Tab-separated table of C-alpha atoms in Angstrom:
chain	number	residue	atom	x	y	z
A	1011	MET	CA	137.689	112.518	80.055
A	1012	ASN	CA	138.561	109.668	77.735
A	1013	GLU	CA	140.673	106.640	78.606
A	1014	GLU	CA	142.649	107.274	75.369
A	1015	ASN	CA	144.154	110.315	77.123
A	1016	LEU	CA	145.426	108.369	80.148
A	1017	SER	CA	148.887	106.924	80.628
A	1018	ALA	CA	149.254	103.250	81.514
A	1019	ILE	CA	149.848	104.035	85.206
A	1020	GLU	CA	147.024	106.515	85.315
A	1021	LEU	CA	144.695	103.944	83.743
A	1022	TYR	CA	145.847	101.314	86.245
A	1023	MET	CA	145.282	103.625	89.238
A	1024	ASN	CA	141.921	104.695	87.874
A	1025	ARG	CA	140.783	101.068	87.940
A	1026	VAL	CA	142.321	99.762	91.167
A	1027	PHE	CA	142.446	102.812	93.467
A	1028	LYS	CA	139.304	101.813	95.384
A	1029	LEU	CA	140.685	98.322	96.040
A	1030	VAL	CA	144.105	99.683	97.096
A	1031	ILE	CA	142.742	102.285	99.467
A	1032	LEU	CA	140.410	99.772	101.165
A	1033	ALA	CA	142.937	96.933	101.389
A	1034	ALA	CA	145.150	98.275	104.202
A	1035	PRO	CA	142.472	99.473	106.662
A	1036	GLY	CA	140.363	96.409	105.794
A	1037	ALA	CA	143.243	94.041	106.574
A	1038	THR	CA	144.133	95.738	109.878
A	1039	LEU	CA	140.452	95.764	110.896
A	1040	CYS	CA	140.188	92.023	110.189
A	1041	ALA	CA	143.418	91.358	112.109
A	1042	GLY	CA	142.245	93.402	115.089
A	1043	LEU	CA	138.880	91.664	115.259
A	1044	THR	CA	140.591	88.291	114.998
A	1045	TYR	CA	142.921	89.057	117.906
A	1046	THR	CA	139.908	90.324	119.928
A	1047	ALA	CA	137.891	87.207	119.225
A	1048	ILE	CA	140.829	85.006	120.296
A	1049	LYS	CA	141.196	87.159	123.423
A	1050	PHE	CA	137.538	86.471	124.306
A	1051	LEU	CA	138.281	82.751	123.943
A	1052	GLY	CA	140.766	83.030	126.801
A	1053	PHE	CA	144.070	83.379	124.966
A	1054	TYR	CA	146.672	86.167	125.090
A	1055	PRO	CA	146.318	86.837	128.849
A	1056	MET	CA	149.136	89.373	128.646
A	1057	VAL	CA	147.200	91.555	126.126
A	1058	PRO	CA	144.757	94.024	127.772
A	1059	LEU	CA	141.226	93.744	126.364
A	1060	ALA	CA	140.769	97.541	126.593
A	1061	GLY	CA	143.772	98.061	124.303
A	1062	LEU	CA	142.428	95.599	121.755
A	1063	LEU	CA	139.029	97.374	121.762
A	1064	ILE	CA	140.721	100.720	121.234
A	1065	PHE	CA	142.745	99.244	118.410
A	1066	ASP	CA	139.577	97.834	116.829
A	1067	SER	CA	137.971	101.251	117.118
A	1068	THR	CA	140.859	102.955	115.347
A	1069	CYS	CA	140.779	100.276	112.645
A	1070	ALA	CA	137.044	100.907	112.143
A	1071	LEU	CA	137.713	104.651	111.940
A	1072	TYR	CA	140.384	104.100	109.265
A	1073	PHE	CA	138.093	101.761	107.347
A	1074	PHE	CA	135.285	104.352	107.473
A	1075	THR	CA	137.753	106.962	106.165
A	1076	ALA	CA	138.723	104.613	103.318
A	1077	ILE	CA	135.037	104.208	102.437
A	1078	MET	CA	134.753	108.013	102.255
A	1079	PHE	CA	137.685	108.001	99.848
A	1080	VAL	CA	135.900	105.397	97.686
A	1081	LEU	CA	132.613	107.333	97.699
A	1082	HIS	CA	134.164	110.695	96.853
A	1083	CYS	CA	137.251	109.866	94.776
A	1084	GLU	CA	135.677	110.124	91.290
A	1085	THR	CA	134.570	112.880	89.008
A	1086	PRO	CA	131.052	112.670	87.496
A	1087	ASP	CA	132.427	110.886	84.417
A	1088	GLY	CA	133.985	108.136	86.560
A	1089	TYR	CA	137.672	109.196	86.739
A	1090	LEU	CA	139.863	109.911	89.738
A	1091	LYS	CA	139.745	113.489	90.986
A	1092	PRO	CA	142.981	115.521	90.734
A	1093	ASN	CA	145.324	114.922	93.726
A	1094	ILE	CA	143.278	111.983	95.005
A	1095	ILE	CA	146.271	109.636	94.690
A	1096	LYS	CA	148.406	112.075	96.718
A	1097	TYR	CA	145.791	112.169	99.480
A	1098	GLY	CA	145.472	108.380	99.355
A	1099	LYS	CA	149.242	108.019	99.882
A	1100	ILE	CA	149.175	110.410	102.839
A	1101	PHE	CA	146.267	108.486	104.355
A	1102	LEU	CA	148.021	105.145	103.887
A	1103	ALA	CA	151.327	106.450	105.327
A	1104	ILE	CA	149.572	107.697	108.472
A	1105	LEU	CA	147.588	104.514	108.825
A	1106	GLU	CA	150.652	102.253	108.418
A	1107	ILE	CA	152.857	104.013	110.953
A	1108	ILE	CA	150.159	104.339	113.658
A	1109	GLN	CA	148.674	100.878	113.333
A	1110	TRP	CA	152.047	99.114	113.026
A	1111	ASN	CA	153.267	100.739	116.245
A	1112	PHE	CA	149.927	100.305	118.000
A	1113	ILE	CA	149.770	96.562	117.450
A	1114	SER	CA	153.533	96.073	117.922
A	1115	TYR	CA	153.376	97.390	121.479
A	1116	LEU	CA	149.931	96.023	122.197
A	1117	ILE	CA	150.813	92.430	121.384
A	1118	PRO	CA	154.427	91.791	122.513
A	1119	CYS	CA	155.271	88.938	120.168
A	1120	ARG	CA	158.931	88.195	119.469
A	1121	ASP	CA	158.128	87.203	115.885
A	1122	PHE	CA	155.826	90.129	115.061
A	1123	TRP	CA	158.631	91.811	113.103
A	1124	ALA	CA	157.908	89.336	110.266
A	1125	TYR	CA	154.553	91.036	109.582
A	1126	GLY	CA	156.405	94.245	108.493
A	1127	ALA	CA	156.387	92.981	104.912
A	1128	PHE	CA	152.591	92.824	104.975
A	1129	PHE	CA	152.372	96.522	105.869
A	1130	ILE	CA	154.919	97.552	103.241
A	1131	LEU	CA	153.171	95.491	100.596
A	1132	PHE	CA	150.230	97.871	100.401
A	1133	ALA	CA	152.538	100.660	99.227
A	1134	VAL	CA	153.652	98.597	96.266
A	1135	PHE	CA	150.143	98.857	94.681
A	1136	PHE	CA	150.752	102.573	94.090
A	1137	LEU	CA	153.656	101.728	91.712
A	1138	ASP	CA	155.753	104.514	93.270
A	1139	HIS	CA	159.202	103.323	94.377
A	1140	LYS	CA	159.781	106.481	96.440
A	1141	PHE	CA	156.563	105.966	98.367
A	1142	THR	CA	157.412	102.297	98.955
A	1143	LEU	CA	160.801	103.372	100.276
A	1144	LEU	CA	159.132	105.911	102.637
A	1145	ILE	CA	156.738	103.281	104.056
A	1146	SER	CA	159.650	100.828	104.419
A	1147	ALA	CA	161.680	103.423	106.346
A	1148	GLU	CA	158.714	104.080	108.641
A	1149	ILE	CA	158.354	100.347	109.408
A	1150	VAL	CA	162.108	99.715	109.872
A	1151	VAL	CA	162.640	102.760	112.143
A	1152	SER	CA	159.586	101.862	114.207
A	1153	LEU	CA	160.821	98.281	114.492
A	1154	ALA	CA	164.238	99.395	115.649
A	1155	VAL	CA	162.715	101.762	118.223
A	1156	SER	CA	160.448	98.981	119.515
A	1157	TRP	CA	163.407	96.649	119.884
A	1158	ILE	CA	165.148	99.315	122.009
A	1159	VAL	CA	162.128	100.403	124.081
A	1160	LYS	CA	160.616	96.951	124.619
A	1161	GLY	CA	163.454	94.631	123.878
A	1162	ASP	CA	162.632	92.258	126.651
A	1163	ALA	CA	159.436	91.267	124.859
A	1164	LEU	CA	160.204	91.910	121.181
A	1165	LEU	CA	163.822	90.862	120.734
A	1166	PRO	CA	164.920	87.215	120.471
A	1167	ALA	CA	165.219	85.333	123.735
A	1168	ASN	CA	168.347	86.257	125.663
A	1169	ASP	CA	170.120	82.931	125.316
A	1170	GLY	CA	173.165	81.547	123.522
A	1171	LEU	CA	171.571	82.223	120.091
A	1172	PHE	CA	170.596	85.833	120.801
A	1173	ILE	CA	173.193	87.438	118.472
A	1174	PRO	CA	172.713	85.102	115.448
A	1175	ASN	CA	168.901	85.334	115.811
A	1176	LEU	CA	169.075	89.123	115.926
A	1177	ILE	CA	171.341	89.154	112.866
A	1178	ILE	CA	168.984	86.823	110.942
A	1179	ARG	CA	166.047	89.092	111.750
A	1180	ALA	CA	167.900	92.216	110.635
A	1181	VAL	CA	169.003	90.513	107.382
A	1182	ASN	CA	165.495	89.295	106.685
A	1183	VAL	CA	164.001	92.750	107.246
A	1184	SER	CA	166.635	94.276	104.919
A	1185	LEU	CA	166.039	91.667	102.203
A	1186	VAL	CA	162.246	92.177	102.360
A	1187	VAL	CA	162.583	95.948	102.089
A	1188	ILE	CA	165.057	95.697	99.212
A	1189	ALA	CA	162.898	93.122	97.353
A	1190	LEU	CA	159.685	95.065	97.684
A	1191	TRP	CA	161.353	98.324	96.689
A	1192	LEU	CA	163.036	96.639	93.715
A	1193	ILE	CA	159.748	95.091	92.585
A	1194	THR	CA	158.077	98.509	92.745
A	1195	TYR	CA	160.931	100.185	90.922
A	1196	LEU	CA	161.052	97.648	88.091
A	1197	ILE	CA	157.302	97.721	87.602
A	1198	GLU	CA	157.204	101.535	87.629
A	1199	LYS	CA	160.269	102.166	85.501
A	1200	GLN	CA	160.365	99.157	83.191
A	1201	LEU	CA	157.056	97.352	82.899
A	1202	ALA	CA	154.968	100.521	82.990
A	1203	LYS	CA	157.230	102.118	80.409
A	1204	GLU	CA	156.838	99.124	78.135
A	1205	LEU	CA	153.090	99.129	78.636
A	1206	GLU	CA	153.096	102.818	77.742
A	1207	ARG	CA	155.004	102.088	74.587
A	1208	LEU	CA	152.677	99.282	73.598
A	1209	ALA	CA	149.614	101.353	74.439
A	1210	ASP	CA	150.769	104.477	72.558
A	1211	TYR	CA	152.374	103.040	69.421
A	1212	ASP	CA	150.986	101.151	66.441
A	1213	ALA	CA	152.558	97.684	66.311
A	1214	LEU	CA	152.859	97.555	62.511
A	1215	THR	CA	154.118	101.023	61.593
A	1216	LEU	CA	155.702	101.962	64.968
A	1217	LEU	CA	153.959	105.324	64.665
A	1218	HIS	CA	152.010	106.913	67.490
A	1219	ASN	CA	148.548	105.432	67.530
A	1220	ARG	CA	145.144	107.097	67.818
A	1221	ARG	CA	145.117	106.582	71.613
A	1222	SER	CA	147.994	109.010	72.083
A	1223	MET	CA	147.023	111.401	69.286
A	1224	LYS	CA	144.616	113.688	71.055
A	1225	SER	CA	146.883	114.281	74.093
A	1226	HIS	CA	149.810	115.177	71.817
A	1227	ILE	CA	147.810	117.591	69.688
A	1228	SER	CA	145.949	119.096	72.677
A	1229	SER	CA	149.252	119.869	74.365
A	1230	VAL	CA	150.539	121.722	71.247
A	1231	MET	CA	147.177	123.459	70.918
A	1232	ARG	CA	147.399	124.815	74.459
A	1233	GLN	CA	150.821	126.264	73.597
A	1234	ALA	CA	149.382	127.830	70.430
A	1235	GLU	CA	146.532	129.358	72.405
A	1236	LYS	CA	149.117	131.084	74.605
A	1237	GLY	CA	150.823	132.460	71.508
A	1238	ASP	CA	153.724	130.011	71.665
A	1239	GLY	CA	153.895	128.895	68.023
A	1240	THR	CA	151.320	127.287	65.766
A	1241	PHE	CA	150.792	123.967	63.962
A	1242	THR	CA	149.083	122.353	61.001
A	1243	LEU	CA	147.573	118.891	60.604
A	1244	LEU	CA	148.104	116.712	57.504
A	1245	MET	CA	145.619	113.916	56.841
A	1246	CYS	CA	147.374	111.483	54.521
A	1247	ASP	CA	145.556	108.633	52.771
A	1248	LEU	CA	147.149	106.069	50.458
A	1249	ASP	CA	145.524	106.047	47.029
A	1250	ASN	CA	143.950	102.793	45.798
A	1251	PHE	CA	145.107	100.915	48.846
A	1252	LYS	CA	142.204	98.462	48.738
A	1253	ARG	CA	143.081	97.545	45.169
A	1254	ILE	CA	146.674	96.949	46.188
A	1255	ASN	CA	145.563	94.632	48.978
A	1256	ASP	CA	143.221	92.771	46.652
A	1257	THR	CA	145.871	92.406	43.912
A	1258	TYR	CA	149.015	91.655	45.881
A	1259	GLY	CA	147.718	90.574	49.325
A	1260	HIS	CA	147.748	92.023	52.751
A	1261	ASP	CA	151.437	91.273	53.340
A	1262	CYS	CA	152.200	93.659	50.512
A	1263	GLY	CA	149.798	96.179	52.017
A	1264	ASP	CA	151.607	95.921	55.368
A	1265	LEU	CA	154.974	96.474	53.654
A	1266	ILE	CA	153.621	99.583	51.943
A	1267	LEU	CA	152.215	100.967	55.172
A	1268	LYS	CA	155.539	100.501	56.943
A	1269	THR	CA	157.437	102.079	54.043
A	1270	VAL	CA	155.134	105.083	53.900
A	1271	ALA	CA	155.256	105.517	57.670
A	1272	ASN	CA	159.057	105.550	57.485
A	1273	ILE	CA	159.086	108.109	54.625
A	1274	ILE	CA	156.776	110.438	56.469
A	1275	SER	CA	158.710	110.122	59.716
A	1276	CYS	CA	161.947	111.006	57.915
A	1277	ASP	CA	160.357	114.004	56.187
A	1278	VAL	CA	159.302	115.753	59.398
A	1279	ARG	CA	161.268	117.079	62.352
A	1280	LYS	CA	161.612	115.589	65.831
A	1281	ASP	CA	159.233	118.237	67.231
A	1282	ASP	CA	156.497	117.074	64.860
A	1283	ALA	CA	154.427	113.944	65.411
A	1284	VAL	CA	153.113	111.193	63.107
A	1285	PHE	CA	150.105	109.036	64.022
A	1286	ARG	CA	148.469	106.047	62.382
A	1287	TYR	CA	144.933	107.383	62.321
A	1288	GLY	CA	143.304	104.208	61.048
A	1289	GLY	CA	143.617	101.780	58.180
A	1290	GLU	CA	145.731	103.462	55.487
A	1291	GLU	CA	145.247	106.982	56.972
A	1292	ILE	CA	148.186	108.713	58.632
A	1293	LEU	CA	147.820	111.980	60.522
A	1294	VAL	CA	150.826	114.290	60.780
A	1295	MET	CA	151.148	117.205	63.196
A	1296	VAL	CA	153.682	119.740	61.920
A	1297	ARG	CA	154.654	122.569	64.234
A	1298	ALA	CA	154.734	125.245	61.577
A	1299	ASP	CA	152.379	127.608	59.793
A	1300	ASN	CA	150.357	126.763	56.680
A	1301	LYS	CA	152.904	127.955	54.177
A	1302	ILE	CA	155.804	125.904	55.560
A	1303	THR	CA	153.625	122.878	56.177
A	1304	HIS	CA	152.364	122.895	52.583
A	1305	LYS	CA	155.971	122.475	51.442
A	1306	VAL	CA	156.435	119.590	53.905
A	1307	ALA	CA	153.276	117.978	52.565
A	1308	GLU	CA	154.461	118.298	48.959
A	1309	ARG	CA	157.829	116.787	49.904
A	1310	ILE	CA	156.052	113.821	51.552
A	1311	ARG	CA	153.799	113.341	48.487
A	1312	LYS	CA	156.698	113.410	46.061
A	1313	ASP	CA	158.913	111.121	48.160
A	1314	ILE	CA	156.130	108.540	48.377
A	1315	GLU	CA	155.400	108.794	44.644
A	1316	ASN	CA	159.084	108.270	43.864
A	1317	GLU	CA	159.523	105.323	46.188
A	1318	LYS	CA	160.120	102.057	44.364
A	1319	ILE	CA	158.610	99.083	46.194
A	1320	THR	CA	159.176	95.535	44.929
A	1321	TYR	CA	156.995	92.714	46.153
A	1322	ASN	CA	157.357	89.158	44.787
A	1323	ASP	CA	159.470	90.521	41.889
A	1324	LYS	CA	156.748	93.005	40.941
A	1325	ASP	CA	156.995	96.803	41.168
A	1326	VAL	CA	154.165	98.360	43.124
A	1327	GLY	CA	153.543	102.073	42.644
A	1328	ILE	CA	152.084	104.100	45.487
A	1329	THR	CA	150.775	107.673	45.796
A	1330	VAL	CA	149.132	109.599	48.601
A	1331	THR	CA	146.527	112.352	48.867
A	1332	ILE	CA	146.906	114.885	51.651
A	1333	GLY	CA	144.509	117.363	53.226
A	1334	LEU	CA	145.727	120.278	55.352
A	1335	ALA	CA	144.175	122.126	58.281
A	1336	SER	CA	146.033	124.869	60.141
A	1337	TYR	CA	145.383	125.921	63.711
A	1338	LYS	CA	143.051	128.855	64.260
A	1339	PRO	CA	141.868	130.311	67.585
A	1340	ASN	CA	138.688	128.832	69.076
A	1341	THR	CA	139.013	125.560	67.158
A	1342	THR	CA	139.141	122.098	68.675
A	1343	VAL	CA	141.242	119.056	67.756
A	1344	GLU	CA	138.128	117.444	66.338
A	1345	ASP	CA	137.405	120.535	64.193
A	1346	LEU	CA	140.894	120.495	62.671
A	1347	ILE	CA	140.785	116.747	61.939
A	1348	LYS	CA	137.410	117.207	60.280
A	1349	ILE	CA	138.698	120.065	58.109
A	1350	ALA	CA	141.813	118.085	57.106
A	1351	ASP	CA	139.603	115.050	56.304
A	1352	GLU	CA	137.271	117.143	54.156
A	1353	LYS	CA	140.148	118.551	52.118
A	1354	LEU	CA	141.560	115.061	51.781
A	1355	TYR	CA	138.368	113.869	50.135
A	1356	ILE	CA	138.298	116.875	47.836
A	1357	GLY	CA	141.699	115.661	46.595
A	1358	LYS	CA	140.402	112.086	46.301
A	1359	ASN	CA	137.534	113.251	44.156
A	1360	ASN	CA	139.757	115.362	41.931
A	1361	GLY	CA	142.350	112.910	40.733
A	1362	LYS	CA	144.228	111.861	43.887
A	1363	ASN	CA	148.035	112.137	44.400
A	1364	GLN	CA	147.801	115.786	45.463
A	1365	VAL	CA	147.924	118.155	48.411
A	1366	VAL	CA	144.725	120.106	49.115
A	1367	ASN	CA	145.163	123.181	51.199
A	1368	GLN	CA	142.565	125.827	50.332
């Protein structure tokens, strides 16, 4: 597997999953041991030592389980195994609900409700707003039940400020849940989407970049292997581009690249895809057979040749040479790119400004 084939969120999870899965059980284990140590110092007389030791044991068990996740979550090439994130979420959901309730009833502190945000926070790392909402619901329902079952120890003191204190707690819990869910939602839907765009598109030409190329073509190739259509690759290379850069400067070269990218994008359909392969090379995937694609390639070549570009009051002529490679069974993406590249250089060596097919 190559990182170029991963989405932004997949790449993020691939790099932080171990930390995320260890964080929750590690934190509860540290908290449990801290309470136990304080208990041995003579504090918390109302908390049974046996209960704390059982809690510490369950925390150790969860931490051991998390370590097993860490040791067995990767494929031989260092990537997360399929479904490992799903199992990690299930593990975390079970841990959160059991440990939250365990320590809530074990240590009857009227202000313990404020720690709910800490438990919910671990869900945010998965960048899944539905999962964050699920964990939040678990914590809130458990909190409400604990207030009913053990209200004498967990609700505000029954004095003249009981009602306003209860209202403040309920409002605070609601605001925390909404804030954490909103943070997760915005990161997942907005920031991740923007990262995806930045990661998959070339900043200059706004074409798909090489990172996203293989996944696009591989997807279409799988359809072709099932008999669902075919496709052809066009490797396009601007002629004499180095000379243009040397003569007119790189700003002119950038203008030409953007112009050519726009022409090619306009000459293909929405189902096709255009990639900046590197430098002045542009790769086009046309979802059609060789005969139709050859016509598309000729149209691209002519439209580029006929384009009039003026830079600093000087007309700059541009042409392009194109090599074609059509899908055939038992070929790989790399094979097709290599064939298209070879035909491209045949055209370069035979006068340029042409389409080489056979």
